[in-house]
Structures are given as structure tokens and as C-alpha cells.
CSV table of C-alpha atoms in Angstrom, one decimal:
chain,number,residue,atom,x,y,z
A,1,MET,CA,65.5,75.4,-99.8
A,2,ARG,CA,63.3,72.4,-100.7
A,3,ALA,CA,65.2,70.3,-98.2
A,4,GLY,CA,64.6,73.0,-95.6
A,5,ARG,CA,60.9,73.2,-96.3
A,6,GLU,CA,60.6,69.4,-96.1
A,7,GLY,CA,62.5,69.5,-92.8
A,8,ARG,CA,60.0,72.0,-91.4
A,9,GLY,CA,57.0,70.1,-92.8
A,10,ALA,CA,57.8,66.8,-91.1
A,11,ALA,CA,59.7,65.7,-88.0
A,12,TRP,CA,61.8,62.6,-88.0
A,13,ALA,CA,63.0,60.1,-85.4
A,14,GLY,CA,65.3,57.1,-85.3
A,15,SER,CA,64.1,53.6,-85.8
A,16,GLY,CA,64.6,52.7,-82.2
A,17,ARG,CA,60.8,53.0,-81.6
A,18,ALA,CA,59.6,49.5,-82.3
A,19,ALA,CA,55.9,50.6,-82.5
A,20,ALA,CA,56.6,52.6,-85.7
A,21,HIS,CA,58.2,49.9,-87.7
A,22,ARG,CA,54.9,48.5,-89.1
A,23,ALA,CA,53.8,49.6,-92.6
A,24,ALA,CA,51.2,52.4,-92.8
A,25,SER,CA,47.7,51.1,-93.7
A,26,PRO,CA,45.9,52.6,-96.8
A,27,GLY,CA,43.7,54.7,-94.6
A,28,GLU,CA,46.7,56.1,-92.8
A,29,MET,CA,48.4,56.9,-96.2
A,30,ASP,CA,45.6,59.2,-97.1
A,31,ASP,CA,46.5,61.4,-94.2
A,32,ILE,CA,50.3,61.5,-94.9
A,33,PRO,CA,51.7,64.4,-96.9
A,34,LYS,CA,53.0,63.5,-100.3
A,35,HIS,CA,56.6,64.3,-99.4
A,36,VAL,CA,56.2,61.8,-96.6
A,37,ALA,CA,54.3,59.2,-98.7
A,38,ASN,CA,57.1,59.3,-101.2
A,39,PHE,CA,59.6,58.5,-98.4
A,40,SER,CA,61.8,55.6,-99.5
A,41,PRO,CA,62.7,53.1,-96.8
A,42,SER,CA,65.4,51.7,-99.1
A,43,ARG,CA,67.2,55.1,-98.9
A,44,HIS,CA,66.3,56.1,-95.4
A,45,THR,CA,66.0,52.9,-93.4
A,46,HIS,CA,66.8,54.5,-90.1
A,47,PHE,CA,64.2,57.3,-90.2
A,48,VAL,CA,60.4,57.1,-89.5
A,49,PRO,CA,57.9,60.0,-89.1
A,50,VAL,CA,57.3,61.0,-85.4
A,51,PHE,CA,53.6,61.4,-85.9
A,52,LEU,CA,53.3,57.8,-87.0
A,53,ILE,CA,55.1,56.8,-83.8
A,54,CYS,CA,52.6,58.8,-81.8
A,55,ARG,CA,49.7,57.3,-83.7
A,56,CYS,CA,50.9,53.8,-82.9
A,57,GLU,CA,51.2,54.6,-79.2
A,58,VAL,CA,47.7,56.1,-79.1
A,59,ASP,CA,46.3,53.1,-80.9
A,60,PHE,CA,48.1,50.8,-78.5
A,61,GLN,CA,46.8,52.6,-75.5
A,62,LYS,CA,43.3,52.5,-76.9
A,63,GLU,CA,43.6,48.7,-77.3
A,64,ILE,CA,44.8,48.2,-73.8
A,65,SER,CA,41.9,50.4,-72.4
A,66,SER,CA,39.3,48.5,-74.4
A,67,ASP,CA,40.7,45.1,-73.3
A,68,PHE,CA,40.8,46.2,-69.7
A,69,VAL,CA,37.1,47.2,-69.8
A,70,ARG,CA,36.3,43.8,-71.4
A,71,LEU,CA,38.3,41.9,-68.9
A,72,SER,CA,36.6,43.8,-66.0
A,73,ARG,CA,33.2,43.0,-67.4
A,74,LEU,CA,34.0,39.3,-67.6
A,75,ALA,CA,35.4,39.3,-64.1
A,76,LEU,CA,32.4,41.0,-62.6
A,77,SER,CA,30.0,38.6,-64.3
A,78,GLY,CA,31.8,35.7,-62.6
A,79,ARG,CA,32.7,33.9,-65.8
A,80,GLN,CA,36.0,32.5,-64.6
A,81,GLN,CA,36.7,30.3,-67.7
A,82,ASP,CA,36.1,33.3,-70.0
A,83,VAL,CA,38.4,35.4,-67.9
A,84,GLN,CA,41.2,32.9,-68.2
A,85,LEU,CA,40.7,32.5,-72.0
A,86,PHE,CA,40.8,36.3,-72.4
A,87,ILE,CA,44.0,36.5,-70.4
A,88,HIS,CA,45.5,33.8,-72.5
A,89,ARG,CA,44.7,35.7,-75.7
A,90,ALA,CA,46.0,38.9,-74.2
A,91,ALA,CA,49.3,37.3,-73.3
A,92,LYS,CA,49.8,36.3,-76.9
A,93,LYS,CA,48.6,39.6,-78.2
A,94,TYR,CA,50.8,41.9,-76.2
A,95,GLY,CA,53.7,39.5,-75.6
A,96,GLN,CA,55.8,40.9,-78.5
A,97,GLN,CA,55.2,44.6,-77.8
A,98,VAL,CA,55.5,44.4,-74.0
A,99,PRO,CA,57.3,41.2,-73.1
A,100,GLU,CA,57.0,41.9,-69.3
A,101,LEU,CA,53.2,42.0,-69.6
A,102,GLY,CA,53.0,38.8,-71.7
A,103,ASP,CA,55.3,36.9,-69.3
A,104,GLY,CA,53.3,38.2,-66.2
A,105,LEU,CA,50.0,37.1,-67.7
A,106,THR,CA,51.4,33.7,-68.7
A,107,SER,CA,52.7,33.2,-65.2
A,108,LEU,CA,49.3,34.0,-63.7
A,109,LEU,CA,47.7,31.5,-65.9
A,110,ARG,CA,50.0,28.7,-64.8
A,111,GLU,CA,49.2,29.5,-61.1
A,112,ALA,CA,45.5,30.2,-61.5
A,113,PRO,CA,42.8,27.5,-60.7
A,114,THR,CA,40.4,26.3,-63.3
A,115,ARG,CA,36.8,25.1,-63.0
A,116,SER,CA,37.7,21.5,-63.6
A,117,SER,CA,40.6,21.6,-61.1
A,118,PRO,CA,40.2,24.6,-58.7
A,119,LEU,CA,43.2,23.5,-56.7
A,120,ARG,CA,45.5,22.7,-59.6
A,121,ARG,CA,48.6,23.9,-57.7
A,122,GLN,CA,48.0,21.3,-55.0
A,123,ALA,CA,46.2,18.5,-56.8
A,124,GLU,CA,46.1,17.6,-60.5
A,125,GLN,CA,43.0,15.5,-60.4
A,126,PRO,CA,39.5,17.1,-61.0
A,127,LEU,CA,36.9,17.5,-58.4
A,128,PRO,CA,35.0,14.3,-57.5
A,129,VAL,CA,31.6,13.9,-59.1
A,130,ASP,CA,28.5,11.7,-58.6
A,131,VAL,CA,28.6,8.9,-61.1
A,132,ASP,CA,24.9,9.2,-62.0
A,133,SER,CA,24.1,13.0,-61.9
A,134,ARG,CA,27.7,14.1,-62.8
A,135,LEU,CA,27.3,16.8,-60.2
A,136,GLU,CA,30.5,17.9,-58.4
A,137,LEU,CA,30.5,16.7,-54.8
A,138,LEU,CA,32.5,19.6,-53.4
A,139,ARG,CA,32.1,23.4,-53.6
A,140,VAL,CA,35.4,25.2,-53.5
A,141,GLU,CA,35.5,28.6,-51.9
A,142,THR,CA,38.7,30.6,-52.2
A,143,VAL,CA,38.1,33.0,-49.3
A,144,THR,CA,39.6,36.3,-50.5
A,145,GLY,CA,38.0,38.6,-48.0
A,146,ILE,CA,35.3,38.8,-45.3
A,147,ASP,CA,33.1,41.9,-44.8
A,148,HIS,CA,33.7,41.8,-41.0
A,149,PRO,CA,35.2,39.2,-38.6
A,150,PRO,CA,32.7,36.9,-37.0
A,151,VAL,CA,31.2,38.2,-33.8
A,152,LEU,CA,31.8,35.5,-31.3
A,153,ALA,CA,31.5,34.9,-27.5
A,154,PRO,CA,34.9,35.2,-25.7
A,155,GLN,CA,35.1,31.5,-25.0
A,156,ILE,CA,34.6,30.7,-28.7
A,157,LYS,CA,37.2,33.3,-29.8
A,158,GLU,CA,39.6,31.6,-27.4
A,159,ARG,CA,39.0,28.1,-29.0
A,160,LEU,CA,39.4,29.4,-32.5
A,161,SER,CA,42.5,31.4,-31.6
A,162,GLN,CA,44.0,28.2,-30.2
A,163,LEU,CA,43.4,26.4,-33.5
A,164,MET,CA,45.1,29.2,-35.4
A,165,LEU,CA,48.0,29.2,-32.9
A,166,GLU,CA,48.5,25.5,-33.4
A,167,ARG,CA,48.6,25.8,-37.2
A,168,LEU,CA,51.1,28.7,-37.1
A,169,ASN,CA,53.4,26.8,-34.7
A,170,SER,CA,53.0,23.3,-36.1
A,171,ASP,CA,56.8,22.9,-36.1
A,172,ARG,CA,57.0,23.4,-32.4
A,173,LEU,CA,54.3,20.8,-31.9
A,174,ALA,CA,56.2,18.4,-34.2
A,175,ALA,CA,59.3,18.9,-32.1
A,176,VAL,CA,57.6,17.3,-29.1
A,177,GLY,CA,55.8,14.6,-31.1
A,178,LEU,CA,52.4,16.3,-31.4
A,179,ASN,CA,50.1,17.3,-34.4
A,180,PRO,CA,47.8,20.3,-34.6
A,181,THR,CA,44.1,19.6,-34.1
A,182,ARG,CA,42.7,17.7,-37.1
A,183,THR,CA,39.0,17.6,-36.5
A,184,VAL,CA,36.5,20.1,-35.0
A,185,LEU,CA,32.8,19.9,-34.5
A,186,PHE,CA,30.7,23.1,-34.5
A,187,THR,CA,27.2,22.8,-32.8
A,188,GLY,CA,24.5,25.4,-32.3
A,189,PRO,CA,21.3,26.8,-33.7
A,190,PRO,CA,21.2,28.2,-37.3
A,191,GLY,CA,22.7,31.6,-38.0
A,192,VAL,CA,25.0,31.9,-35.0
A,193,GLY,CA,28.3,32.0,-37.0
A,194,LYS,CA,29.3,28.3,-37.5
A,195,THR,CA,29.8,28.5,-41.3
A,196,LEU,CA,31.2,32.1,-41.1
A,197,SER,CA,33.8,30.9,-38.5
A,198,ALA,CA,34.9,28.1,-40.9
A,199,ARG,CA,35.3,30.7,-43.7
A,200,TRP,CA,37.2,32.9,-41.3
A,201,LEU,CA,39.6,30.1,-40.3
A,202,ALA,CA,40.3,29.2,-43.9
A,203,HIS,CA,40.9,32.9,-44.7
A,204,GLU,CA,43.3,33.4,-41.7
A,205,MET,CA,45.1,30.1,-42.6
A,206,GLY,CA,45.4,31.1,-46.2
A,207,ARG,CA,43.8,27.9,-47.4
A,208,PRO,CA,40.9,27.1,-49.7
A,209,LEU,CA,37.6,26.1,-48.1
A,210,LEU,CA,36.1,22.9,-49.5
A,211,VAL,CA,32.4,22.5,-48.7
A,212,LEU,CA,30.6,19.1,-49.0
A,213,ASP,CA,27.5,19.5,-51.2
A,214,LEU,CA,25.0,17.2,-49.5
A,215,ALA,CA,22.5,17.5,-52.3
A,216,ALA,CA,25.0,16.0,-54.7
A,217,VAL,CA,26.4,13.4,-52.3
A,218,MET,CA,23.1,11.8,-51.4
A,219,SER,CA,22.3,9.1,-54.1
A,220,SER,CA,19.2,7.0,-54.5
A,221,TYR,CA,21.3,4.0,-55.5
A,222,LEU,CA,22.4,1.5,-52.9
A,223,GLY,CA,25.9,2.0,-51.7
A,224,ARG,CA,26.5,5.0,-54.0
A,225,THR,CA,26.3,7.6,-51.2
A,226,GLY,CA,29.0,5.9,-49.2
A,227,ASN,CA,31.2,5.9,-52.3
A,228,ASN,CA,30.6,9.6,-52.7
A,229,ILE,CA,31.7,10.3,-49.1
A,230,ARG,CA,34.9,8.3,-49.6
A,231,ASN,CA,35.7,10.1,-52.9
A,232,VAL,CA,35.1,13.5,-51.2
A,233,LEU,CA,37.3,12.8,-48.2
A,234,ASP,CA,40.0,11.0,-50.3
A,235,TYR,CA,40.2,14.1,-52.5
A,236,ALA,CA,40.3,16.5,-49.6
A,237,LYS,CA,43.0,14.5,-47.8
A,238,LYS,CA,45.4,15.3,-50.6
A,239,ILE,CA,44.8,19.0,-50.4
A,240,ASP,CA,46.2,21.4,-47.9
A,241,CYS,CA,42.7,22.8,-47.1
A,242,VAL,CA,39.9,23.3,-44.7
A,243,LEU,CA,37.0,20.8,-45.3
A,244,LEU,CA,33.6,21.8,-44.1
A,245,LEU,CA,31.0,19.1,-43.6
A,246,ASP,CA,27.9,21.3,-43.1
A,247,GLU,CA,24.6,19.8,-41.8
A,248,LEU,CA,26.5,16.8,-40.5
A,249,ASP,CA,23.3,15.4,-38.9
A,250,ALA,CA,21.9,14.6,-42.4
A,251,ILE,CA,24.6,11.9,-42.9
A,252,ALA,CA,25.6,11.0,-39.3
A,253,LYS,CA,22.4,10.2,-37.5
A,254,ARG,CA,22.1,7.9,-34.6
A,255,ARG,CA,22.3,4.3,-35.8
A,256,ASP,CA,19.8,3.2,-33.1
A,257,ASP,CA,17.1,5.3,-34.8
A,258,GLY,CA,14.5,2.7,-35.9
A,259,SER,CA,13.2,5.0,-38.6
A,260,GLU,CA,16.5,5.0,-40.5
A,261,ILE,CA,17.2,2.4,-43.2
A,262,GLY,CA,20.2,0.2,-43.2
A,263,GLU,CA,21.9,2.1,-46.0
A,264,LEU,CA,22.1,5.3,-43.9
A,265,LYS,CA,23.4,3.3,-40.9
A,266,ARG,CA,26.2,1.9,-43.1
A,267,LEU,CA,26.9,5.5,-44.2
A,268,VAL,CA,27.7,6.5,-40.7
A,269,THR,CA,30.2,3.7,-40.4
A,270,VAL,CA,31.9,4.9,-43.7
A,271,LEU,CA,32.0,8.5,-42.4
A,272,LEU,CA,33.6,7.4,-39.1
A,273,GLN,CA,36.3,5.5,-40.8
A,274,GLU,CA,37.1,8.4,-43.1
A,275,ILE,CA,37.3,10.9,-40.2
A,276,ASP,CA,39.7,8.5,-38.4
A,277,ASP,CA,42.0,8.6,-41.4
A,278,TRP,CA,41.9,12.4,-41.7
A,279,PRO,CA,45.6,13.7,-41.9
A,280,PRO,CA,47.0,16.5,-39.7
A,281,THR,CA,48.0,18.6,-42.7
A,282,GLY,CA,44.4,19.7,-43.2
A,283,LEU,CA,41.6,20.8,-40.9
A,284,LEU,CA,38.2,19.1,-41.0
A,285,ILE,CA,35.3,21.0,-39.6
A,286,ALA,CA,31.8,19.6,-39.2
A,287,ALA,CA,28.8,21.7,-38.3
A,288,THR,CA,25.3,20.7,-37.1
A,289,ASN,CA,22.2,22.5,-36.0
A,290,HIS,CA,20.8,19.4,-34.3
A,291,ALA,CA,23.5,17.9,-32.1
A,292,GLY,CA,21.0,15.6,-30.5
A,293,LEU,CA,20.6,13.7,-33.7
A,294,LEU,CA,24.2,12.7,-34.1
A,295,ASP,CA,25.4,9.2,-33.5
A,296,PRO,CA,27.3,8.9,-30.1
A,297,ALA,CA,30.3,7.5,-31.9
A,298,VAL,CA,30.6,10.7,-34.1
A,299,TRP,CA,31.3,12.8,-31.0
A,300,ARG,CA,34.4,10.8,-30.1
A,301,ARG,CA,35.9,11.4,-33.6
A,302,PHE,CA,36.2,15.1,-33.0
A,303,GLU,CA,39.1,16.4,-31.0
A,304,ILE,CA,37.4,19.7,-30.2
A,305,VAL,CA,33.7,20.5,-29.9
A,306,VAL,CA,32.7,24.2,-30.0
A,307,ASP,CA,29.1,25.1,-29.1
A,308,PHE,CA,27.8,28.4,-30.6
A,309,PRO,CA,25.1,29.9,-28.4
A,310,MET,CA,22.5,32.5,-29.5
A,311,PRO,CA,24.0,36.0,-29.3
A,312,ASP,CA,23.6,38.0,-26.1
A,313,ILE,CA,23.2,41.8,-26.0
A,314,SER,CA,26.9,42.5,-26.1
A,315,GLY,CA,27.3,40.2,-29.1
A,316,LEU,CA,24.4,42.0,-30.9
A,317,GLN,CA,25.9,45.3,-30.1
A,318,ALA,CA,29.3,44.3,-31.6
A,319,LEU,CA,27.6,43.1,-34.8
A,320,LEU,CA,25.3,46.2,-35.1
A,321,ASP,CA,28.3,48.5,-34.5
A,322,ALA,CA,30.0,46.9,-37.6
A,323,LEU,CA,26.8,47.2,-39.6
A,324,LEU,CA,25.6,50.7,-38.6
A,325,THR,CA,28.5,52.9,-37.6
A,326,GLU,CA,29.3,54.3,-41.0
A,327,HIS,CA,25.7,54.4,-42.2
A,328,VAL,CA,23.6,56.2,-39.6
A,329,GLU,CA,24.0,59.3,-37.5
A,330,LYS,CA,24.3,58.9,-33.7
A,331,SER,CA,25.0,55.2,-34.3
A,332,ASN,CA,26.0,54.5,-30.7
A,333,HIS,CA,22.4,55.2,-29.5
A,334,TRP,CA,21.0,53.2,-32.4
A,335,VAL,CA,23.3,50.3,-31.7
A,336,ARG,CA,22.1,50.1,-28.0
A,337,ALA,CA,18.5,50.5,-28.9
A,338,MET,CA,18.4,48.0,-31.8
A,339,SER,CA,20.4,45.4,-29.8
A,340,ILE,CA,17.4,45.3,-27.5
A,341,VAL,CA,15.0,45.2,-30.4
A,342,PHE,CA,16.8,42.3,-32.0
A,343,HIS,CA,17.4,40.3,-28.8
A,344,GLY,CA,16.5,36.7,-29.3
A,345,LEU,CA,17.4,36.7,-33.0
A,346,SER,CA,20.5,35.0,-34.6
A,347,PHE,CA,23.4,37.0,-36.1
A,348,SER,CA,22.3,36.1,-39.6
A,349,ASP,CA,18.7,37.2,-38.9
A,350,VAL,CA,19.9,40.6,-37.6
A,351,GLU,CA,22.4,41.1,-40.5
A,352,ARG,CA,19.7,40.2,-43.0
A,353,ARG,CA,17.2,42.7,-41.6
A,354,VAL,CA,19.7,45.5,-41.3
A,355,ASN,CA,20.9,45.0,-44.8
A,356,ALA,CA,17.3,45.0,-46.0
A,357,ALA,CA,16.8,48.4,-44.3
A,358,ARG,CA,19.9,49.8,-45.9
A,359,ARG,CA,18.7,48.7,-49.3
A,360,ALA,CA,15.4,50.3,-48.8
A,361,ALA,CA,17.1,53.5,-47.6
A,362,ALA,CA,19.3,53.6,-50.7
A,363,LEU,CA,16.4,53.0,-53.1
A,364,SER,CA,14.1,55.6,-51.4
A,365,GLU,CA,16.9,58.1,-50.9
A,366,GLN,CA,15.8,58.4,-47.3
A,367,PRO,CA,18.0,58.3,-44.1
A,368,LEU,CA,18.6,54.8,-42.7
A,369,SER,CA,17.1,56.0,-39.4
A,370,ILE,CA,13.7,56.1,-41.0
A,371,HIS,CA,13.8,52.4,-41.9
A,372,LEU,CA,15.3,51.5,-38.5
A,373,GLN,CA,12.3,53.2,-36.9
A,374,GLN,CA,10.0,51.0,-39.1
A,375,ILE,CA,11.7,47.9,-37.7
A,376,LEU,CA,11.3,49.2,-34.2
A,377,ARG,CA,7.5,49.8,-34.8
A,378,GLU,CA,7.1,46.2,-36.1
A,379,ARG,CA,8.7,44.6,-33.0
A,380,ILE,CA,8.1,47.1,-30.2
A,381,MET,CA,5.0,45.4,-28.8
A,382,GLU,CA,6.8,42.1,-28.5
A,383,ILE,CA,9.2,43.7,-26.0
A,384,ASP,CA,8.5,43.9,-22.3
A,385,LYS,CA,8.1,47.2,-20.6
A,386,PRO,CA,11.5,47.6,-18.9
A,387,ASN,CA,13.2,47.0,-22.3
A,388,ARG,CA,10.9,49.4,-24.1
A,389,LEU,CA,11.8,52.0,-21.5
A,390,ALA,CA,15.5,51.4,-22.2
A,391,ILE,CA,14.8,51.8,-25.9
A,392,ALA,CA,12.9,55.0,-25.2
A,393,SER,CA,15.7,56.4,-23.1
A,394,GLU,CA,18.3,55.8,-25.9
A,395,MET,CA,16.0,57.5,-28.5
A,396,VAL,CA,15.6,60.6,-26.3
A,397,LEU,CA,19.1,60.8,-25.0
A,398,GLY,CA,20.4,60.5,-28.5
A,399,ASP,CA,18.0,63.3,-29.6
A,400,ILE,CA,16.8,60.9,-32.3
A,401,LEU,CA,13.1,61.6,-31.7
A,402,SER,CA,11.2,64.0,-29.4
A,403,GLN,CA,9.7,62.7,-26.1
A,404,ARG,CA,6.2,62.8,-27.6
A,405,GLN,CA,7.3,60.7,-30.7
A,406,VAL,CA,9.1,58.2,-28.5
A,407,SER,CA,6.1,57.9,-26.2
A,408,GLU,CA,3.8,57.2,-29.1
A,409,LEU,CA,6.3,54.7,-30.6
A,410,THR,CA,7.1,52.7,-27.4
A,411,GLY,CA,3.8,53.1,-25.5
A,412,ILE,CA,5.7,54.5,-22.5
A,413,SER,CA,4.4,57.7,-20.9
A,414,ARG,CA,6.4,60.9,-21.3
A,415,ASP,CA,6.7,61.3,-17.5
A,416,THR,CA,8.2,57.8,-17.2
A,417,ILE,CA,10.6,58.6,-20.0
A,418,ARG,CA,11.7,61.9,-18.4
A,419,ASN,CA,12.3,60.3,-15.1
A,420,ALA,CA,14.4,57.5,-16.7
A,421,CYS,CA,16.5,60.1,-18.5
A,422,ARG,CA,17.0,62.1,-15.3
A,423,THR,CA,18.2,59.0,-13.6
A,424,HIS,CA,20.5,58.3,-16.4
A,425,ASP,CA,22.0,61.8,-16.3
A,426,LYS,CA,22.5,61.6,-12.5
A,427,PHE,CA,24.2,58.2,-13.0
A,428,GLU,CA,26.5,59.7,-15.7
A,429,ASP,CA,27.4,62.6,-13.4
């Protein structure tokens, strides 16, 4: 009978559950019934209480949940070295209990970049630094995702697609004794998509983007800047990467400029020599907002020159469609109206203003259309009458505002707006 009662008072399981093999802590022993506490492992080595197994599993799940939250917090804070240290500890901590997890984490650590050597898989040496300031001369961007593809004119898309096609079919080029394009020069005003296009190319090619840090490269010591340039390009040549020399005009000005000192003229010569030696395995992209300042010899070093113009109405509509479609009602009318409002601005200016309006809408808990109207009010008087009438027509046809409200906003009479809408309706019919 006693054996029966003990059998009903506790459940038993075989020792195959590894989590239950540890000894119970003093705190746990307080919760264990006496007949279980008196259990003798020497006499029953193959039996353990089921509820101890369950408790071990619950504790294990809690530990994993807690560690996952801590890891997420470190990752979101951008502390890469702390993330890698935490993963290293987790691999040792869980390796015995879950070997697959430990092995997987260890494998990730072997492949992952570190701050001192972001491209360890391809180059063991650390990033080059300035001898005096100890600042790293390159910024490494592992392009994991882009909010939206760059909005580009058709002729620019064609040139960039050609670059991608060459890289994807380099073996076919090699078969006929050719290499893919090595060097490209992007020119155009600020904010038209030069840097974003470089990021997009790196993303599509699956390669890291290395960006020359001009602030770190420029040195006050004679000859030191040239050495920095050599170190940067020598490092990048060993990496299968995309190298971006942004603001090229700062280090490649015309050598016949009387205002420039001899050191900067020598720097241009160094840069030209390094570009000539650039290998076909990587892609070197230079960008400038002031093409007229470049030394004539610089132009000859680039196999392709891509000029980025200011966006036209169709380009602005494509960008606004990506920015507004999911965030405002009747977005097609807003896209057409705001493309007129923003005409003359760069892509980056437009994106910055739209994102500012979205933030304001989120914080005020108001519709985004309210804040788009505010932008329209601020710029409407800078727009000529025909374009104001086009904006007014979109607002009325989209039933965004009444004719009276649109008239007050645009300064166009209601009769003129009505006539424009009738003409539009007849044209549509």
C-alpha cells in the first residue's frame, strides 16, 4: 500500500532527459515531498522526478528568452562588439545543452566582421588609419537593405544596368579578353542620387561599400595626405568591394589652379597613379558635385561618366509614389499635386520634407494630408499661375478640398478651377 501511495504521489521518468541530471538546489529541496527528498540515487540511478524535468525545461526556456531580449537590445543600440561578445558567451553557455545552437553561433562568429577588421573574410589586415589622428580612413557599409530603389532617369538606369550586367557576366567578357568596367565617375548637383546609386550597386552586387573619409584623409603634415590616399586604395584593391570616393573635387582639383599649393597638386598625381592601378575585381566609383573643378587628367581615368540631372516631374512622381502611397488617402492626386509643388528640388530635399511631414503627422496624430497642405501653403506663391491651376484641379478632382478651400489656398478663382475641371472631364471622356 505504501508503495502504491508513493506511486500516486510522484511520477517518475527514465534518465534519458539530460536536463534533469543536475542535483536539486537547496531551494528546490524545500518544495520536494519527503518521500522524494529521501530518494536514493544509489538505489534508483535510472529514475528522476518528472516535475524536476519540467522545472529544468521551464528554467532553460526562461534563460533563452532573457538572453534573446538582451541580445536584441544590444543589436538595436548598434554596439557590434558587445553583440559579438554576447554571442560568444552564449555559444559556450548553451553548447553542452543544445550542441546545434552552440555550433551555429560559433560558426557565425567565425564569419562575422569585427570593428578592427570589418572584412575579415576577405582581408586579414585592419582598416588603414591616419598615423597622427589614428582615425580610420575608410567607412565600411555592409548594405543589407534599401528603403526604395533609387529613382533615376531612363538613361542613367541603362548605364547602371550595364554595369550590373558586366559584373554578372564577367566570365563571358574574360572569354573574349575583356574586363568589366573598373572605374565610374558620377557627376551632378547634390541630392540627385549619386551616393544612393553607389549603395544600390553595392547591394545588388552583394559586396561591401567602402567610403573614403575625406576628413580623416586630409592631413596638415607635408606628404601625409598622399600616403593616406595610397593606403586607402592599396587596402581596397585587396578587397572584392565597391569603393566610393565621394566629393572627389576636394582631392582632385585642377593642377593649373594658382590658388592651390604644391602639396595638393602632388596629391592629384598620386590619385591618378592609384586609379590607373585599380584592379578589375572591384568597382571604383567617384562622385563630385563640382565637375568643373576636376583636373582634366582625372576625367580620362574613368571608363564611364554618368551625369545625374535634377529630377523632372516624372522622376518626382516616382519618388513621391514610393513615399506617399501607403500613408495618405487618394495618394495619386497628392503625388501629381506635390510633384508640381516640389519641382526644382533635389530627390534628397523632397524625401527630407516628406519624412518631416510624416513625423509631424505621427506625433500630432493627424492625417498626413493636413501636413502636406501646410507644405503647399508655404510654397504655393512661388509657383506660376498655370501650375497653381494644375494643383487646384488635382485637389478638386481628388475631392481633397472643396472648390472654395482650393481657391483660397492657390489664389485661383473658383470659376477658373471649375472650367479647368470640366475640361479635364471632357478630355477623360
